[in-house]
XYZ file of C-alpha atoms in Angstrom:
640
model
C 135.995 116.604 132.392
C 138.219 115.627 129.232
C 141.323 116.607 131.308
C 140.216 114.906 134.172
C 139.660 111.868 132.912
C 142.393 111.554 130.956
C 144.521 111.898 134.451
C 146.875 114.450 133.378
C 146.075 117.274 136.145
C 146.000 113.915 138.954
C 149.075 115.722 140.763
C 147.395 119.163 141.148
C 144.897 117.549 143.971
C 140.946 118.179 144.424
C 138.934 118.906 140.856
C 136.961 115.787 142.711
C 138.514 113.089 143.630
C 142.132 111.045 144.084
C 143.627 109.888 140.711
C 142.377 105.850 142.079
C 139.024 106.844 140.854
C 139.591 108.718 137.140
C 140.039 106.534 134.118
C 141.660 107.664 130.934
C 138.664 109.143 128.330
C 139.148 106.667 125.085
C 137.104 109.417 122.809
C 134.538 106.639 122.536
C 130.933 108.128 123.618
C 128.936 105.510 124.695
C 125.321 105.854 124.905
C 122.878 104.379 127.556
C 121.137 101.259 126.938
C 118.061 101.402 124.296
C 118.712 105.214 123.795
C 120.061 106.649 120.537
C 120.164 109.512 118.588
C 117.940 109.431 115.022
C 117.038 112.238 112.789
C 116.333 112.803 109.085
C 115.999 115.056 106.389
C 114.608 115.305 103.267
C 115.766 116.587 99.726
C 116.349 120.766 99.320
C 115.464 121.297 103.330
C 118.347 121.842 105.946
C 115.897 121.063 108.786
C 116.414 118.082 110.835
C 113.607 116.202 111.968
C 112.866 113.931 114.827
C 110.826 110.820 114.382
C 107.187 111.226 116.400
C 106.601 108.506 119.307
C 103.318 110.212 120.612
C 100.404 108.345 120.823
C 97.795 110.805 120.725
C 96.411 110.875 117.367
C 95.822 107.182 115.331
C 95.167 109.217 111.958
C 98.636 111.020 111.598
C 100.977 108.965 114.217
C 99.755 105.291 112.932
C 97.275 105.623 110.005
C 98.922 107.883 107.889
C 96.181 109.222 106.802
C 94.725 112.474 107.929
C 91.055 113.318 109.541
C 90.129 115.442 107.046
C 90.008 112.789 104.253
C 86.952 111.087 102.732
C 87.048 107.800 101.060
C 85.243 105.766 98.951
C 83.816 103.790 101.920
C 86.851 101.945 103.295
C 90.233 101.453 103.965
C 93.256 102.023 101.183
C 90.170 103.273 98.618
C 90.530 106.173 96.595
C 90.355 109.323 98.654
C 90.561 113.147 98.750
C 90.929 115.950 101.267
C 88.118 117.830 102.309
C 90.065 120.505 103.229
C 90.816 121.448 99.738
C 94.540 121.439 99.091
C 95.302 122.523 95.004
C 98.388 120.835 93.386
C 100.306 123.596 92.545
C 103.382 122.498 90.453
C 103.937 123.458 87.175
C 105.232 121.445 84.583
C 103.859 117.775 83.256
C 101.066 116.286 85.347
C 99.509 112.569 84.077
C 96.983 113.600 86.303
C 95.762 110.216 88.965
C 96.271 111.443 92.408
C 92.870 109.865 94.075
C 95.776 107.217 95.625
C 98.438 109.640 96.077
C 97.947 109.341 100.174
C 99.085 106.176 100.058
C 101.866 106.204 98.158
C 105.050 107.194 98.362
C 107.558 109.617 96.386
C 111.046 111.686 96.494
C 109.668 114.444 97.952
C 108.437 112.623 101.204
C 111.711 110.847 101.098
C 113.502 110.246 104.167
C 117.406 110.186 104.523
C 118.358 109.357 108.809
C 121.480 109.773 110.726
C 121.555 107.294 113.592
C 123.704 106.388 116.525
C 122.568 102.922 116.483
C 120.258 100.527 113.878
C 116.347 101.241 114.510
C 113.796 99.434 113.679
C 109.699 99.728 113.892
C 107.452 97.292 113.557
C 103.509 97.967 112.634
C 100.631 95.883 112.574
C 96.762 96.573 112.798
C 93.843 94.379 112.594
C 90.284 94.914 112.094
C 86.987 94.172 111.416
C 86.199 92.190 107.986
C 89.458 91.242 108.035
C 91.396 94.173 107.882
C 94.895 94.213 108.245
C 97.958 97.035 107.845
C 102.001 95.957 107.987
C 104.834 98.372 108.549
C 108.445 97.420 108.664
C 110.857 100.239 108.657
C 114.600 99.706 109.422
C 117.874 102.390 109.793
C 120.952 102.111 110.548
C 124.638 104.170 109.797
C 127.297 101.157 108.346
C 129.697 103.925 109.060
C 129.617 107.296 110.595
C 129.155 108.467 106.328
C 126.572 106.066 105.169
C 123.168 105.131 106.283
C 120.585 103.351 104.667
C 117.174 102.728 105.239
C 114.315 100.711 104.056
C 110.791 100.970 103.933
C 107.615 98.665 103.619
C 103.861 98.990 104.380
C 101.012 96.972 103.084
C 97.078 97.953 103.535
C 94.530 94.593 102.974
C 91.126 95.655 103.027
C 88.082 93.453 101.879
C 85.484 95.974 103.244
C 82.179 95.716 103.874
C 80.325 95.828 100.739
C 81.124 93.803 97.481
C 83.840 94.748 94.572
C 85.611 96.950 97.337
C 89.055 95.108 98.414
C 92.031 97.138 98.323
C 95.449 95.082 98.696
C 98.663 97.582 98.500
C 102.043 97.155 99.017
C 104.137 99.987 99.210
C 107.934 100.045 98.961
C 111.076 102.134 99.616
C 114.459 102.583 100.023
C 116.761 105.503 100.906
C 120.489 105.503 101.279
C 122.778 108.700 101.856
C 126.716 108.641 101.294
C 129.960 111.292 102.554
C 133.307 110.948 101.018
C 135.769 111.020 104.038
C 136.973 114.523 103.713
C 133.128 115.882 103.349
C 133.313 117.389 100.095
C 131.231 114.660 97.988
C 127.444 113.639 99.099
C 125.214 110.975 97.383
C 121.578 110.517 98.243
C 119.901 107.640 96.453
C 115.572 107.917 96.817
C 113.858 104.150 95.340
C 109.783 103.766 96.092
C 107.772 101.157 94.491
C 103.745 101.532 95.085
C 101.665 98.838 93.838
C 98.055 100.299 94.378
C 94.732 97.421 93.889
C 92.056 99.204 94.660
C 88.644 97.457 94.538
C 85.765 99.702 92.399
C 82.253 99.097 92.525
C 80.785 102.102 91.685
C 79.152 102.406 94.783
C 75.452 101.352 95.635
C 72.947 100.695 92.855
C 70.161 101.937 95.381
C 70.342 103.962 98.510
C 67.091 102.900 99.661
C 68.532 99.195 100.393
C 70.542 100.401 103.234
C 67.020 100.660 105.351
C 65.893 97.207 104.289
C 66.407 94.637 106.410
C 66.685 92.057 104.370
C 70.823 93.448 103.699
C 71.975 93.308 107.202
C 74.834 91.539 105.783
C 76.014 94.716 103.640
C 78.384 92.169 101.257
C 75.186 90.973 99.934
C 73.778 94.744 99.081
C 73.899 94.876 94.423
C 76.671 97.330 94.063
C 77.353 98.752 89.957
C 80.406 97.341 89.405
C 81.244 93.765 89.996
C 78.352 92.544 91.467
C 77.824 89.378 89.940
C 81.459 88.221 89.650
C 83.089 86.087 92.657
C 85.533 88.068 95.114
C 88.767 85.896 96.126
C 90.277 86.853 99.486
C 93.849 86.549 100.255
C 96.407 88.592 102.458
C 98.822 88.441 99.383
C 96.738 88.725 96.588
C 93.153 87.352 95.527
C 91.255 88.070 92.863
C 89.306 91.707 92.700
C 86.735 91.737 89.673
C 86.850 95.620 89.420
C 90.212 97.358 90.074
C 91.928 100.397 89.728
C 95.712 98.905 89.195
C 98.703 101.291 89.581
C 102.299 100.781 89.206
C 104.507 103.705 89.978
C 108.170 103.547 90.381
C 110.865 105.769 91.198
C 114.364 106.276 91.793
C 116.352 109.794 92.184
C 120.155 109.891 93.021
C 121.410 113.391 93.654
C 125.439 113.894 93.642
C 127.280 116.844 95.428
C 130.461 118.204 95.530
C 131.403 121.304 97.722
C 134.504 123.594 97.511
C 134.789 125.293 101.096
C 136.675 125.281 104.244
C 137.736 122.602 106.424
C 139.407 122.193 110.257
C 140.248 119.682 113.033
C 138.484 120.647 116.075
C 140.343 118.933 118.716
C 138.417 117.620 121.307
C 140.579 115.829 124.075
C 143.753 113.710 123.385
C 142.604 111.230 121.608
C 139.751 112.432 119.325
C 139.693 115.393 116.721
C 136.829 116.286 114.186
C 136.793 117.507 111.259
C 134.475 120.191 110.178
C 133.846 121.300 106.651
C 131.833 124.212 105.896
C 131.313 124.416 102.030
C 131.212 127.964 100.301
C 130.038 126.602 96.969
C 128.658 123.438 95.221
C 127.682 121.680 92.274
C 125.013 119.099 92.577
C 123.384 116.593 90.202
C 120.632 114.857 90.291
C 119.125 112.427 88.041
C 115.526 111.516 88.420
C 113.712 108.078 86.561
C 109.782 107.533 86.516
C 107.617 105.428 85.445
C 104.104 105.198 86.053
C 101.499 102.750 85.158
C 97.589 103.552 85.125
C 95.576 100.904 84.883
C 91.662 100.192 85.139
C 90.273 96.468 84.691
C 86.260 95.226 84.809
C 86.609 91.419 84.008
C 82.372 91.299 83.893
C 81.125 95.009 82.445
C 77.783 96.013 83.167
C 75.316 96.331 80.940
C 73.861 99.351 82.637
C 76.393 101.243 84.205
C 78.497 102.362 81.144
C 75.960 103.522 78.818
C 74.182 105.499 81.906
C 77.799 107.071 82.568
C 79.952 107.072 79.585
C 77.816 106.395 76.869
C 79.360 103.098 75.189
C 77.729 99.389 75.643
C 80.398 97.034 76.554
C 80.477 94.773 73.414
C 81.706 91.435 75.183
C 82.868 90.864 79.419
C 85.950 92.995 79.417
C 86.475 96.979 79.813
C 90.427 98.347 80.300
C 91.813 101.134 80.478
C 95.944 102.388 79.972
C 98.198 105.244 80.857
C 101.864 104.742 80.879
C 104.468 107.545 81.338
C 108.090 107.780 81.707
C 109.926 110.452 82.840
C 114.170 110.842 82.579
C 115.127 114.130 84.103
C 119.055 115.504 84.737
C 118.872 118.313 87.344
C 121.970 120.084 87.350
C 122.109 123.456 90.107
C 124.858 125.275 91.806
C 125.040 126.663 95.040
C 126.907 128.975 97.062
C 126.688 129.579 101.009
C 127.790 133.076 101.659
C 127.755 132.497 105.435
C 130.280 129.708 106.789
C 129.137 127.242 108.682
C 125.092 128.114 107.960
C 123.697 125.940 105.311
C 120.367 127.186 105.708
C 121.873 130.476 103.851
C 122.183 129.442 100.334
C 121.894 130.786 96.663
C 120.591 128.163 94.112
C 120.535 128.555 90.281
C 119.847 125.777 87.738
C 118.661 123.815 85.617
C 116.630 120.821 84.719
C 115.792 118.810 81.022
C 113.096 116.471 80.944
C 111.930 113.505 78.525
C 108.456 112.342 78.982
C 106.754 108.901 77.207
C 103.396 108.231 77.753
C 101.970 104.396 76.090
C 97.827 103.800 75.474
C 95.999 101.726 74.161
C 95.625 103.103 70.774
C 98.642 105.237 70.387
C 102.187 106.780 72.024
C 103.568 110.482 72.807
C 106.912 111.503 73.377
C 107.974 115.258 74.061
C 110.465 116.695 76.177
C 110.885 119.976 78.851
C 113.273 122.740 79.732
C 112.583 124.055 83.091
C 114.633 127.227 84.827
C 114.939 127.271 88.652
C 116.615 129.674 91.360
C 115.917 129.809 95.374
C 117.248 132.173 97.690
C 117.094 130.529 101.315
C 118.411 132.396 104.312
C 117.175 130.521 107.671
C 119.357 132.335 110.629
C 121.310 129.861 112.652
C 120.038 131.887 115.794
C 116.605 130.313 114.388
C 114.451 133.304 114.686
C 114.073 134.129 110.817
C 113.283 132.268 108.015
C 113.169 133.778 104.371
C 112.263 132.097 101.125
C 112.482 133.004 97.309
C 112.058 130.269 94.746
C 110.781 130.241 91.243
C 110.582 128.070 88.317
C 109.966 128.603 84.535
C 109.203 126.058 81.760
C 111.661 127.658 79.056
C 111.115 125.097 75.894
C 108.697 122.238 75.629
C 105.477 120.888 75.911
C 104.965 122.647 78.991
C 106.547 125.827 77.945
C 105.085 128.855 79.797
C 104.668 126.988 82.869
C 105.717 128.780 86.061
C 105.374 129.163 90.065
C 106.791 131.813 92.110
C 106.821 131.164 96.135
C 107.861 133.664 98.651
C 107.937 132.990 102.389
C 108.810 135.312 105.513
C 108.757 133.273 109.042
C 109.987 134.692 112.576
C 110.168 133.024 116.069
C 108.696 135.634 118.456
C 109.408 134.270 121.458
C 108.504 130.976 123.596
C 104.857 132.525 124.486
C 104.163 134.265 121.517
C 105.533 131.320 119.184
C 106.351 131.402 115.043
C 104.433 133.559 112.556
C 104.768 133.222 109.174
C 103.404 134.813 105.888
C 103.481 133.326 102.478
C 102.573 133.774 98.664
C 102.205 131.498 95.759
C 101.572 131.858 92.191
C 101.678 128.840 89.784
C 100.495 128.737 85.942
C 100.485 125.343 84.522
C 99.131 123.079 82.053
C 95.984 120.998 82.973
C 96.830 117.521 84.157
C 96.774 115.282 81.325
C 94.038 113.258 81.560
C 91.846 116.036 81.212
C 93.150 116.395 77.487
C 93.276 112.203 76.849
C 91.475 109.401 77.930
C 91.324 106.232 76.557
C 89.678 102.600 76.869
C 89.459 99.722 74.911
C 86.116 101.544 74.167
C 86.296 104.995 73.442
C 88.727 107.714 73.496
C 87.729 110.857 75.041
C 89.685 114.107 74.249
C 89.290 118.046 75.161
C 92.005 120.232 73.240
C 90.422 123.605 73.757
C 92.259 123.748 77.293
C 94.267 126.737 78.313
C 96.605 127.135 81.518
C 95.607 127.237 85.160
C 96.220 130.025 87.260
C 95.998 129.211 90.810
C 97.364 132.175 93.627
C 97.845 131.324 97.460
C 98.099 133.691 100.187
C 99.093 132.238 103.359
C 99.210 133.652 107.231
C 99.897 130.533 109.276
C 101.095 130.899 113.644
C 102.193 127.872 115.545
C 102.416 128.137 119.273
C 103.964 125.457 121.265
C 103.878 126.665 124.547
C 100.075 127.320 123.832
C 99.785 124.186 122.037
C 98.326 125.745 118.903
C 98.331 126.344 115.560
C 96.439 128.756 112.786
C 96.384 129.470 109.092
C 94.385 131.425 107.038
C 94.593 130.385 102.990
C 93.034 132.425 100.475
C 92.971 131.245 97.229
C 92.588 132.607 93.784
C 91.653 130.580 90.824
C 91.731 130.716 87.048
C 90.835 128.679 83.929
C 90.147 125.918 87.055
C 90.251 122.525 85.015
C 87.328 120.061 86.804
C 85.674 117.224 85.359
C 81.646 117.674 84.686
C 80.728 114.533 84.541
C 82.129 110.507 84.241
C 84.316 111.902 81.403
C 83.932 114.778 79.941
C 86.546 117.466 81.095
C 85.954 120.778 80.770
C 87.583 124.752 82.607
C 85.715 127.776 84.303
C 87.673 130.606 82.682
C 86.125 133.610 85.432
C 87.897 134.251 88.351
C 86.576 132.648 91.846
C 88.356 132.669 95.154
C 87.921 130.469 98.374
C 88.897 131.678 102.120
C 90.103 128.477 104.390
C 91.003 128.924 107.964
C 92.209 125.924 109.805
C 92.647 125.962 113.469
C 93.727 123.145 116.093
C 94.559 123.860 119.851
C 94.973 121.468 122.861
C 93.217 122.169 125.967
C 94.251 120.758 129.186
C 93.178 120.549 132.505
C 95.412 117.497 133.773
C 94.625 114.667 133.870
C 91.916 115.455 130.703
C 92.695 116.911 127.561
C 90.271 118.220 124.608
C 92.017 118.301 121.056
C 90.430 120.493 118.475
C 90.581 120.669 114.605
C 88.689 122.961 112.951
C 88.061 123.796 109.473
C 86.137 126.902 107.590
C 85.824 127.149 104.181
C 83.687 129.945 101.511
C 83.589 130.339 97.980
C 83.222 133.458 96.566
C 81.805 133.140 92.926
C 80.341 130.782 90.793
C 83.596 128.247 90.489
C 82.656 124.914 90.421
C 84.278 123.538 93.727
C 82.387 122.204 96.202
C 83.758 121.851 99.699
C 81.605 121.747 103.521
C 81.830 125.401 104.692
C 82.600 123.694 108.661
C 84.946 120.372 109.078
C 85.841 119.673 112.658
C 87.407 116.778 114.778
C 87.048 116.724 118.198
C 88.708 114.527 120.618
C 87.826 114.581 124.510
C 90.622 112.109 125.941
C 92.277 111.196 129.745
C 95.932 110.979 129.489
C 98.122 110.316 132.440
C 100.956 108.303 133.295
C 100.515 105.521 134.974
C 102.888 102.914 136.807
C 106.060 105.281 135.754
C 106.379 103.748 132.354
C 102.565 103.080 130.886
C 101.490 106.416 128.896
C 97.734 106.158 128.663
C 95.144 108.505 126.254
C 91.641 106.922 126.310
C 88.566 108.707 125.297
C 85.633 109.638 122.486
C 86.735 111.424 118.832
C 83.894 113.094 117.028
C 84.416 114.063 113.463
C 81.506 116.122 111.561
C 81.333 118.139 108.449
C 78.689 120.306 107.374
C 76.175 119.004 104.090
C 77.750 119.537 100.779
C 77.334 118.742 97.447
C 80.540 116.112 97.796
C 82.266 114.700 94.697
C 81.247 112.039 92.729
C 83.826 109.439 91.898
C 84.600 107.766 88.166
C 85.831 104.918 88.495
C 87.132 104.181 84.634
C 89.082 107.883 84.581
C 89.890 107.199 88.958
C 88.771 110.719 89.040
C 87.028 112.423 91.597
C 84.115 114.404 89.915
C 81.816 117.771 90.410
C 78.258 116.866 91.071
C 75.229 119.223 92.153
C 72.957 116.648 92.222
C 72.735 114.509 95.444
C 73.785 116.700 98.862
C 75.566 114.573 101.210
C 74.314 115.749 105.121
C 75.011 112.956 107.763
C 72.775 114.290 110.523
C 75.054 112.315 113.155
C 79.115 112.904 113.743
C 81.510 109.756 113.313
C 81.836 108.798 116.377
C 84.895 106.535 117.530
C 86.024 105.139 121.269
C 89.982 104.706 121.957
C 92.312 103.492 124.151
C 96.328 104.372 123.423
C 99.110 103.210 125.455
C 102.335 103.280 125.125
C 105.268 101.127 127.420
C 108.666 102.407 126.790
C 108.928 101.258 123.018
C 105.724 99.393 122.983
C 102.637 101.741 121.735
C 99.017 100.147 121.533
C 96.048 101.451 119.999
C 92.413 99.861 120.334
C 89.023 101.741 118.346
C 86.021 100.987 118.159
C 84.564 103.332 115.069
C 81.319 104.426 113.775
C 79.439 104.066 117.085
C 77.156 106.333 115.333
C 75.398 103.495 113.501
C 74.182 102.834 116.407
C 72.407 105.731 117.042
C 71.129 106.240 113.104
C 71.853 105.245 109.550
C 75.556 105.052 108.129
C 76.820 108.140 107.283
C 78.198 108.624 103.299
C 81.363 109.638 102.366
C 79.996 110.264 98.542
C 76.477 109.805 96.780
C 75.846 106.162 96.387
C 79.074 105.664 98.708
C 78.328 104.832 102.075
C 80.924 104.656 105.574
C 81.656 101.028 106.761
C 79.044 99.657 110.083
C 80.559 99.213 113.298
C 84.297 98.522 113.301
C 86.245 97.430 115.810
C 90.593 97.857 115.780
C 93.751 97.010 117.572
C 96.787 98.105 115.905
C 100.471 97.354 117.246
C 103.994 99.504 117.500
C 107.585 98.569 118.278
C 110.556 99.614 117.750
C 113.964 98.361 118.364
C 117.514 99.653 119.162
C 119.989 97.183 118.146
């Protein structure tokens, strides 16, 4: 078609058509209105990935938070997954992760290539005035740099007092090729300010059944109950807040030394291709974290009962401040041209770590050892993995994890199967070893290193539209906390099987999605998870009018009782309790309706319809679910 258009075979006659109706190709392809091309990647993976315009699932696709997750009782609170998913990297930890699926970081980090600028637009309202904004906007300045930026911000003043979370979460990627494709730059930047409301939950469960509290803001909470709540989308004033500050930014630097050529195209355009054979990359990698805990008006009661100190004066704090300066340096060679899924890499990484308290400073530094052997074929089928890491010199000498992976693509029906093993030995996060207040200081120095082992079998099926995996985990020297404060390790060995399952079923025009969820401990280890999670959504899709893409229907989500955690709110730790058993004798039940019009998607809720029917259901002891709730949340998105 290159030839013909160009008109240089006109004279030879047919090939379709007189030489009046051929036009010479300028090398220029031009795409169709509001169509482009868009992928990303992210650091150390050379998988690209294509942005997910379904409308099928609010949690994942809109939310961004998974089913499986329990909060403190409402939106943007501090939260953790029921389906229990171990941190398992070695190396310094400060140890606050009950925000972490919120916020962003390098690893989640996404670098696009785009044909045209994109933007998306989010916004959801809800009951209580609730109210979510997304902005994220792409676009290539040239055909070798893109950049892309990144903003989302959660405003929640929930249902019950002391409980407003107001986020804003921040970041900015850019990615950079030097015109004859031997030098790459990737620049990662993420700001999350988490304000997350604590109040400690309900003084009394017993007021939920009095009618008296119909309005639940006027139910006494433990923290922050007396004190004056000031709403505001861009601020206000929370009495009781968790307050982080985390900031990163990573800029990684590559040069290759490989082979290049001009692949000619037609008569006007040539490309050139550069395979690299080896590289030297770069990267250096600035943190800094804030932890921060602030109770303007202290209770009386509620810190003697729990951490054993009477506030003297209105005012409790807490303060955790790290900084981390890391320079990676690797090298890499690719001993297949042309596949850089096939790659050797061997290197490694020095680290200087501050942390700041109230009453005193720490400064230490890290030597870490790191090698992966990665050969994905380019005919797709297999995938194999070898990576491993080793904390040579420092504080967190000793420190290791060892990952092997095997994947292969059967076929269309029979789909990907992949097995996988994991072994990590670290140091307990620190705020296990240190906490301290403006009140007390709490320490635990008789620690020693976690083991934790994963073995993996995991099967997607896309044809069958399913997917399995089948976790067992091993665990030693498991670091929990006991109570409000007090840390303290089970040195025996336990183990936990998990088997996760979800599958669509369809007879058209109804569909039935499934998520399901079985977890047993075997052993005394003190983890407590519900042996049966499961989601369950019964929904009518169709398309309607050619362009309207509807999926309306009931979602069910139940978990079997279980001791769950408690929550701290002074440490923002999630605790081990055996105390109060949390069964909800009803599911949480939701209605939806999900449309989507070209590049207009739509998505209307009404949740816990189960309230209704009984009492709330509780996400922790003395925690309670929000009452009815009712949602509309909007998505755009743009091709400029």
């Amino acid at each position: 078609m290159a030839q013909f258009n160009s008109g240089r075979l006109s004279n030879m006659g047919g090939g379709g058509g007189g030489s009046s109706k051929m036009q010479r190709d300028t090398g220029k392809h031009v795409h169709e209105l509001d169509t482009l091309t868009l992928t990303y990647r992210i650091l150390g993976e050379p998988t690209d990935y294509k942005l997910d315009s379904s409308v099928n699932d609010f949690q994942s696709n809109y939310l961004r938070v998974p089913a499986s997750y329990a909060t403190t009782g409402n939106t943007g609170g501090a939260a953790y997954n029921m389906i229990y998913t171990p941190r398992m990297k070695p190396g310094f930890d400060a140890g606050f992760h009950a925000y972490d699926i919120y916020s962003n970081s390098h690893k989640d980090a996404r670098f696009y290539y785009t044909t045209r600028p994109y933007t998306e637009l989010q916004y959801l309202v809800g009951s209580k005035q609730e109210q979510v904004i997304g902005l994220t906007h792409t676009q290539n300045r040239t055909e070798r740099f893109n950049f892309a930026f990144d903003y989302r911000k959660i405003n929640a003043p929930g249902y019950y007092r002391s409980q407003n979370t107001n986020h804003d979460i921040y970041r900015f990627t850019a990615r950079y090729q030097s015109k004859n494709k031997r030098a790459n730059t990737y620049l990662s930047f993420y700001y999350n300010k988490i304000n997350g409301g604590e109040n400690g939950g309900l003084r009394y469960d017993s007021l939920m059944k009095n009618p008296n509290y119909s309005q639940r803001k006027t139910l006494p909470v433990n923290l922050g109950n007396g004190a004056s709540t000031t709403y505001s989308f861009f601020g206000g004033a929370i009495p009781v807040k968790t307050n982080y500050r985390e900031t990163g930014f990573l800029i990684q630097q590559q040069y290759d030394w490989g082979h290049g050529d001009s692949i000619h195209i037609n008569d006007t355009l040539d490309i050139y291709k550069y395979d690299p054979v080896f590289r030297v990359q770069y990267s250096f990698n600035y943190e800094s974290n804030n932890y921060q805990f602030l109770d303007t008006d202290a209770d009386s009661a509620f810190y003697p009962k729990h951490y054993n100190f009477l506030p003297q004066g209105d005012t409790v704090t807490a303060k955790h401040q790290w900084k981390l300066i890391s320079n990676d340096l690797s090298l890499i060679q690719f001993p297949v041209r042309g596949n850089l899924g096939h790659f050797i890499n061997l290197g490694a990484r020095f680290e200087s770590l501050t942390g700041t308290f109230l009453d005193a400073n720490i400064n230490f530094t890290n030597l870490a050892l790191h090698g992966e052997y990665r050969n994905k074929t380019r005919n797709q089928k297999w995938d194999f993995s070898l990576r491993g890491e080793f904390y040579a010199v420092g504080q967190n000498a000793g420190d290791y994890s060892a990952y092997g992976m095997l994947k292969r693509r059967i076929n269309d029906f029979l789909g990907d199967v992949r097995l996988s093993v994991s072994n990590v030995n670290k140091e307990p996060s620190y705020v296990y070893k240190y906490f301290g207040s403006n009140r007390d200081a709490w320490y635990n120095t008789s620690l020693a290193k976690e083991n934790i082992t994963q073995l993996q079998f995991a099967t997607e099926n896309k044809k069958l539209d399913y997917t399995l995996a089948a976790n067992y985990f091993l665990f030693t020297n498991y670091t929990y906390f006991k109570d409000y404060y007090h840390s303290a390790q089970y040195t025996s060995l336990f183990n936990l099987l998990q088997v996760t399952f979800s599958k669509k079923f369809t007879i058209k025009p109804f569909a039935w999605y499934v998520d399901v969820a079985f977890q047993q401990l075997h052993g005394n280890g003190p983890l407590n998870v519900p042996t049966f999670w499961t989601r369950n959504r019964f929904a009518f899709e169709k398309r309607l009018y050619t362009n309207l893409n509807l999926v309306t229907g009931l979602e069910f989500r139940y978990n079997t009782g279980y001791y769950a955690d408690d929550y701290s709110p002074l440490t923002g730790q999630f605790i081990y309790q055996e105390k109060t058993k949390i069964s909800n004798p009803l599911p949480d039940i939701s209605a939806f309706a999900n449309f989507r019009i070209k590049s207009f998607s739509a998505y209307v809720r009404a949740e816990n319809l189960n309230t209704f029917l009984g009492d709330n259901n509780y996400a922790a002891p003395l925690y309670p679910y929000n009452n009815f709730a009712f949602r509309v949340g909007l998505r755009w998105w743009f091709i400029n």
